[in-house]
Amino acid sequence: MQVVTYTDARANLKDVMEQVVEDHEEVVVTRKNGKPVVMVSLDAWNAIQETMHLLSTPANARALRESIAQLDAGKGVERELIEMADA
C-alpha cells in the first residue's frame, strides 16, 4: 500500500487516482493536522460493501464459513450453471 502526503496527492491527483484504479491497490493519504484517509477504487469499495453485507447477519456469516470449510476439506460439489432463458 502506497502512502502519500496530502500535498503530493493534490499535486498529482490524476496520477494517484489512475494508480489506485489500474494497480487495484489502496493509497493512504496523510494529512499534517488530521487523520489519514484511504483512497480506493469504486470496484474495491463495492466489493468491500458486498462482503460487509454478506457477513452482516450471524446466520449468513456462519453459513459462509461452513461452506468455505467444506470446500477446504475437499467436500465441494461441482454443479452446472442453469442458463436463464432469454426474456
Short mmCIF file of N, CA and C in Angstrom, two decimals:
data_model
loop_
_atom_site.label_atom_id
_atom_site.label_comp_id
_atom_site.label_asym_id
_atom_site.label_seq_id
_atom_site.Cartn_x
_atom_site.Cartn_y
_atom_site.Cartn_z
N MET A 1 0.86 -1.17 0.00
CA MET A 1 0.00 0.00 0.00
C MET A 1 0.90 1.23 0.00
N GLN A 2 0.66 2.09 -0.94
CA GLN A 2 1.46 3.31 -1.05
C GLN A 2 0.93 4.37 -0.08
N VAL A 3 1.84 5.17 0.44
CA VAL A 3 1.48 6.28 1.32
C VAL A 3 1.99 7.56 0.69
N VAL A 4 1.11 8.55 0.56
CA VAL A 4 1.50 9.85 0.01
C VAL A 4 0.97 10.95 0.93
N THR A 5 1.62 12.09 0.88
CA THR A 5 1.14 13.23 1.65
C THR A 5 -0.03 13.88 0.91
N TYR A 6 -0.80 14.64 1.65
CA TYR A 6 -1.91 15.37 1.05
C TYR A 6 -1.40 16.28 -0.06
N THR A 7 -0.29 16.96 0.19
CA THR A 7 0.28 17.89 -0.79
C THR A 7 0.65 17.15 -2.07
N ASP A 8 1.31 16.00 -1.93
CA ASP A 8 1.68 15.22 -3.12
C ASP A 8 0.45 14.67 -3.84
N ALA A 9 -0.52 14.21 -3.08
CA ALA A 9 -1.75 13.68 -3.68
C ALA A 9 -2.47 14.77 -4.46
N ARG A 10 -2.54 15.95 -3.88
CA ARG A 10 -3.22 17.06 -4.55
C ARG A 10 -2.48 17.46 -5.82
N ALA A 11 -1.16 17.50 -5.76
CA ALA A 11 -0.37 17.92 -6.91
C ALA A 11 -0.41 16.88 -8.04
N ASN A 12 -0.65 15.62 -7.67
CA ASN A 12 -0.63 14.53 -8.65
C ASN A 12 -1.92 13.72 -8.62
N LEU A 13 -3.03 14.39 -8.38
CA LEU A 13 -4.30 13.70 -8.16
C LEU A 13 -4.66 12.75 -9.30
N LYS A 14 -4.55 13.20 -10.52
CA LYS A 14 -4.90 12.34 -11.66
C LYS A 14 -4.06 11.07 -11.66
N ASP A 15 -2.76 11.21 -11.47
CA ASP A 15 -1.86 10.05 -11.47
C ASP A 15 -2.14 9.12 -10.29
N VAL A 16 -2.41 9.69 -9.12
CA VAL A 16 -2.70 8.87 -7.94
C VAL A 16 -3.99 8.08 -8.17
N MET A 17 -5.02 8.74 -8.70
CA MET A 17 -6.27 8.05 -8.97
C MET A 17 -6.08 6.95 -10.00
N GLU A 18 -5.32 7.21 -11.05
CA GLU A 18 -5.04 6.18 -12.06
C GLU A 18 -4.32 4.99 -11.44
N GLN A 19 -3.38 5.26 -10.55
CA GLN A 19 -2.64 4.18 -9.90
C GLN A 19 -3.58 3.32 -9.06
N VAL A 20 -4.48 3.96 -8.32
CA VAL A 20 -5.44 3.22 -7.50
C VAL A 20 -6.29 2.30 -8.36
N VAL A 21 -6.78 2.82 -9.47
CA VAL A 21 -7.66 2.04 -10.34
C VAL A 21 -6.88 0.96 -11.10
N GLU A 22 -5.76 1.33 -11.70
CA GLU A 22 -5.02 0.40 -12.55
C GLU A 22 -4.31 -0.69 -11.75
N ASP A 23 -3.74 -0.33 -10.59
CA ASP A 23 -2.97 -1.30 -9.79
C ASP A 23 -3.84 -2.05 -8.79
N HIS A 24 -5.11 -1.66 -8.67
CA HIS A 24 -6.02 -2.29 -7.70
C HIS A 24 -5.40 -2.27 -6.30
N GLU A 25 -4.82 -1.13 -5.95
CA GLU A 25 -4.16 -1.00 -4.66
C GLU A 25 -4.58 0.31 -4.01
N GLU A 26 -4.77 0.25 -2.70
CA GLU A 26 -5.17 1.43 -1.96
C GLU A 26 -3.99 2.39 -1.82
N VAL A 27 -4.30 3.66 -1.66
CA VAL A 27 -3.29 4.68 -1.36
C VAL A 27 -3.72 5.39 -0.09
N VAL A 28 -2.81 5.47 0.87
CA VAL A 28 -3.07 6.20 2.11
C VAL A 28 -2.61 7.63 1.89
N VAL A 29 -3.48 8.57 2.20
CA VAL A 29 -3.15 9.99 2.08
C VAL A 29 -3.02 10.53 3.50
N THR A 30 -1.80 10.96 3.85
CA THR A 30 -1.57 11.51 5.19
C THR A 30 -1.84 13.00 5.18
N ARG A 31 -2.25 13.50 6.35
CA ARG A 31 -2.53 14.93 6.49
C ARG A 31 -1.77 15.46 7.68
N LYS A 32 -1.26 16.67 7.55
CA LYS A 32 -0.43 17.27 8.60
C LYS A 32 -1.18 17.40 9.92
N ASN A 33 -2.42 17.85 9.87
CA ASN A 33 -3.18 18.09 11.10
C ASN A 33 -4.45 17.25 11.18
N GLY A 34 -4.40 16.07 10.65
CA GLY A 34 -5.59 15.22 10.69
C GLY A 34 -5.24 13.77 10.48
N LYS A 35 -6.24 12.93 10.69
CA LYS A 35 -6.04 11.50 10.49
C LYS A 35 -5.92 11.21 9.00
N PRO A 36 -5.15 10.18 8.66
CA PRO A 36 -5.02 9.83 7.25
C PRO A 36 -6.31 9.25 6.68
N VAL A 37 -6.42 9.28 5.38
CA VAL A 37 -7.56 8.68 4.68
C VAL A 37 -7.02 7.67 3.67
N VAL A 38 -7.90 6.78 3.22
CA VAL A 38 -7.51 5.77 2.24
C VAL A 38 -8.30 5.99 0.97
N MET A 39 -7.61 5.99 -0.15
CA MET A 39 -8.26 6.12 -1.45
C MET A 39 -8.34 4.72 -2.07
N VAL A 40 -9.56 4.32 -2.45
CA VAL A 40 -9.77 3.01 -3.08
C VAL A 40 -10.60 3.21 -4.35
N SER A 41 -10.48 2.26 -5.26
CA SER A 41 -11.29 2.33 -6.48
C SER A 41 -12.75 2.02 -6.14
N LEU A 42 -13.65 2.42 -7.01
CA LEU A 42 -15.06 2.13 -6.80
C LEU A 42 -15.31 0.63 -6.81
N ASP A 43 -14.62 -0.11 -7.67
CA ASP A 43 -14.77 -1.57 -7.70
C ASP A 43 -14.38 -2.18 -6.36
N ALA A 44 -13.26 -1.72 -5.79
CA ALA A 44 -12.82 -2.24 -4.49
C ALA A 44 -13.82 -1.87 -3.41
N TRP A 45 -14.31 -0.64 -3.44
CA TRP A 45 -15.29 -0.20 -2.44
C TRP A 45 -16.56 -1.04 -2.52
N ASN A 46 -17.04 -1.29 -3.73
CA ASN A 46 -18.25 -2.11 -3.89
C ASN A 46 -18.03 -3.52 -3.37
N ALA A 47 -16.84 -4.08 -3.60
CA ALA A 47 -16.53 -5.42 -3.10
C ALA A 47 -16.52 -5.43 -1.57
N ILE A 48 -15.97 -4.40 -0.97
CA ILE A 48 -15.96 -4.29 0.50
C ILE A 48 -17.38 -4.21 1.02
N GLN A 49 -18.20 -3.39 0.40
CA GLN A 49 -19.59 -3.24 0.83
C GLN A 49 -20.36 -4.55 0.70
N GLU A 50 -20.14 -5.27 -0.39
CA GLU A 50 -20.83 -6.55 -0.59
C GLU A 50 -20.41 -7.56 0.47
N THR A 51 -19.12 -7.60 0.77
CA THR A 51 -18.63 -8.51 1.81
C THR A 51 -19.24 -8.16 3.16
N MET A 52 -19.28 -6.88 3.48
CA MET A 52 -19.88 -6.46 4.75
C MET A 52 -21.35 -6.86 4.82
N HIS A 53 -22.05 -6.71 3.70
CA HIS A 53 -23.47 -7.09 3.66
C HIS A 53 -23.63 -8.59 3.88
N LEU A 54 -22.81 -9.39 3.20
CA LEU A 54 -22.91 -10.84 3.32
C LEU A 54 -22.59 -11.32 4.73
N LEU A 55 -21.72 -10.61 5.42
CA LEU A 55 -21.33 -11.01 6.77
C LEU A 55 -22.12 -10.28 7.86
N SER A 56 -23.11 -9.49 7.47
CA SER A 56 -23.82 -8.65 8.44
C SER A 56 -24.75 -9.41 9.37
N THR A 57 -25.21 -10.58 8.96
CA THR A 57 -26.06 -11.37 9.86
C THR A 57 -25.28 -12.59 10.31
N PRO A 58 -25.36 -12.93 11.59
CA PRO A 58 -24.61 -14.08 12.11
C PRO A 58 -24.91 -15.38 11.37
N ALA A 59 -26.17 -15.62 11.03
CA ALA A 59 -26.53 -16.87 10.35
C ALA A 59 -25.88 -16.95 8.98
N ASN A 60 -25.90 -15.87 8.24
CA ASN A 60 -25.29 -15.86 6.91
C ASN A 60 -23.77 -16.01 7.01
N ALA A 61 -23.16 -15.31 7.95
CA ALA A 61 -21.71 -15.42 8.14
C ALA A 61 -21.32 -16.85 8.50
N ARG A 62 -22.10 -17.48 9.37
CA ARG A 62 -21.83 -18.86 9.77
C ARG A 62 -21.95 -19.81 8.56
N ALA A 63 -23.00 -19.63 7.77
CA ALA A 63 -23.21 -20.47 6.59
C ALA A 63 -22.05 -20.31 5.60
N LEU A 64 -21.58 -19.09 5.41
CA LEU A 64 -20.46 -18.86 4.50
C LEU A 64 -19.18 -19.52 5.03
N ARG A 65 -18.92 -19.38 6.33
CA ARG A 65 -17.73 -20.01 6.92
C ARG A 65 -17.80 -21.54 6.79
N GLU A 66 -18.98 -22.11 7.02
CA GLU A 66 -19.15 -23.56 6.89
C GLU A 66 -18.93 -24.01 5.45
N SER A 67 -19.43 -23.25 4.50
CA SER A 67 -19.24 -23.59 3.09
C SER A 67 -17.77 -23.54 2.70
N ILE A 68 -17.06 -22.53 3.18
CA ILE A 68 -15.63 -22.43 2.89
C ILE A 68 -14.88 -23.60 3.52
N ALA A 69 -15.25 -23.98 4.74
CA ALA A 69 -14.61 -25.12 5.40
C ALA A 69 -14.85 -26.41 4.61
N GLN A 70 -16.06 -26.57 4.08
CA GLN A 70 -16.36 -27.76 3.27
C GLN A 70 -15.49 -27.79 2.01
N LEU A 71 -15.36 -26.65 1.35
CA LEU A 71 -14.51 -26.58 0.16
C LEU A 71 -13.06 -26.89 0.50
N ASP A 72 -12.58 -26.32 1.60
CA ASP A 72 -11.20 -26.56 2.03
C ASP A 72 -10.97 -28.03 2.35
N ALA A 73 -12.01 -28.72 2.82
CA ALA A 73 -11.90 -30.14 3.17
C ALA A 73 -12.11 -31.04 1.96
N GLY A 74 -12.27 -30.44 0.78
CA GLY A 74 -12.45 -31.24 -0.43
C GLY A 74 -13.85 -31.79 -0.59
N LYS A 75 -14.82 -31.22 0.11
CA LYS A 75 -16.19 -31.72 0.05
C LYS A 75 -17.09 -30.89 -0.86
N GLY A 76 -16.47 -30.09 -1.72
CA GLY A 76 -17.26 -29.27 -2.64
C GLY A 76 -17.88 -30.12 -3.73
N VAL A 77 -19.02 -29.69 -4.22
CA VAL A 77 -19.72 -30.40 -5.28
C VAL A 77 -19.80 -29.46 -6.49
N GLU A 78 -19.28 -29.93 -7.62
CA GLU A 78 -19.34 -29.13 -8.84
C GLU A 78 -20.70 -29.32 -9.49
N ARG A 79 -21.32 -28.22 -9.86
CA ARG A 79 -22.64 -28.27 -10.50
C ARG A 79 -22.61 -27.42 -11.75
N GLU A 80 -23.48 -27.77 -12.69
CA GLU A 80 -23.60 -26.96 -13.90
C GLU A 80 -24.49 -25.76 -13.60
N LEU A 81 -24.14 -24.64 -14.22
CA LEU A 81 -24.96 -23.45 -14.06
C LEU A 81 -26.24 -23.61 -14.87
N ILE A 82 -27.32 -23.10 -14.32
CA ILE A 82 -28.59 -23.11 -15.03
C ILE A 82 -28.62 -21.88 -15.92
N GLU A 83 -28.82 -22.08 -17.19
CA GLU A 83 -28.89 -20.96 -18.13
C GLU A 83 -30.27 -20.33 -18.04
N MET A 84 -30.29 -19.01 -17.94
CA MET A 84 -31.56 -18.30 -17.89
C MET A 84 -32.08 -18.13 -19.32
N ALA A 85 -33.37 -18.36 -19.52
CA ALA A 85 -33.99 -18.18 -20.83
C ALA A 85 -33.98 -16.70 -21.18
N ASP A 86 -33.80 -16.40 -22.45
CA ASP A 86 -33.83 -15.00 -22.87
C ASP A 86 -35.21 -14.43 -22.61
N ALA A 87 -35.23 -13.21 -22.11
CA ALA A 87 -36.51 -12.57 -21.77
C ALA A 87 -37.21 -12.05 -22.99
#
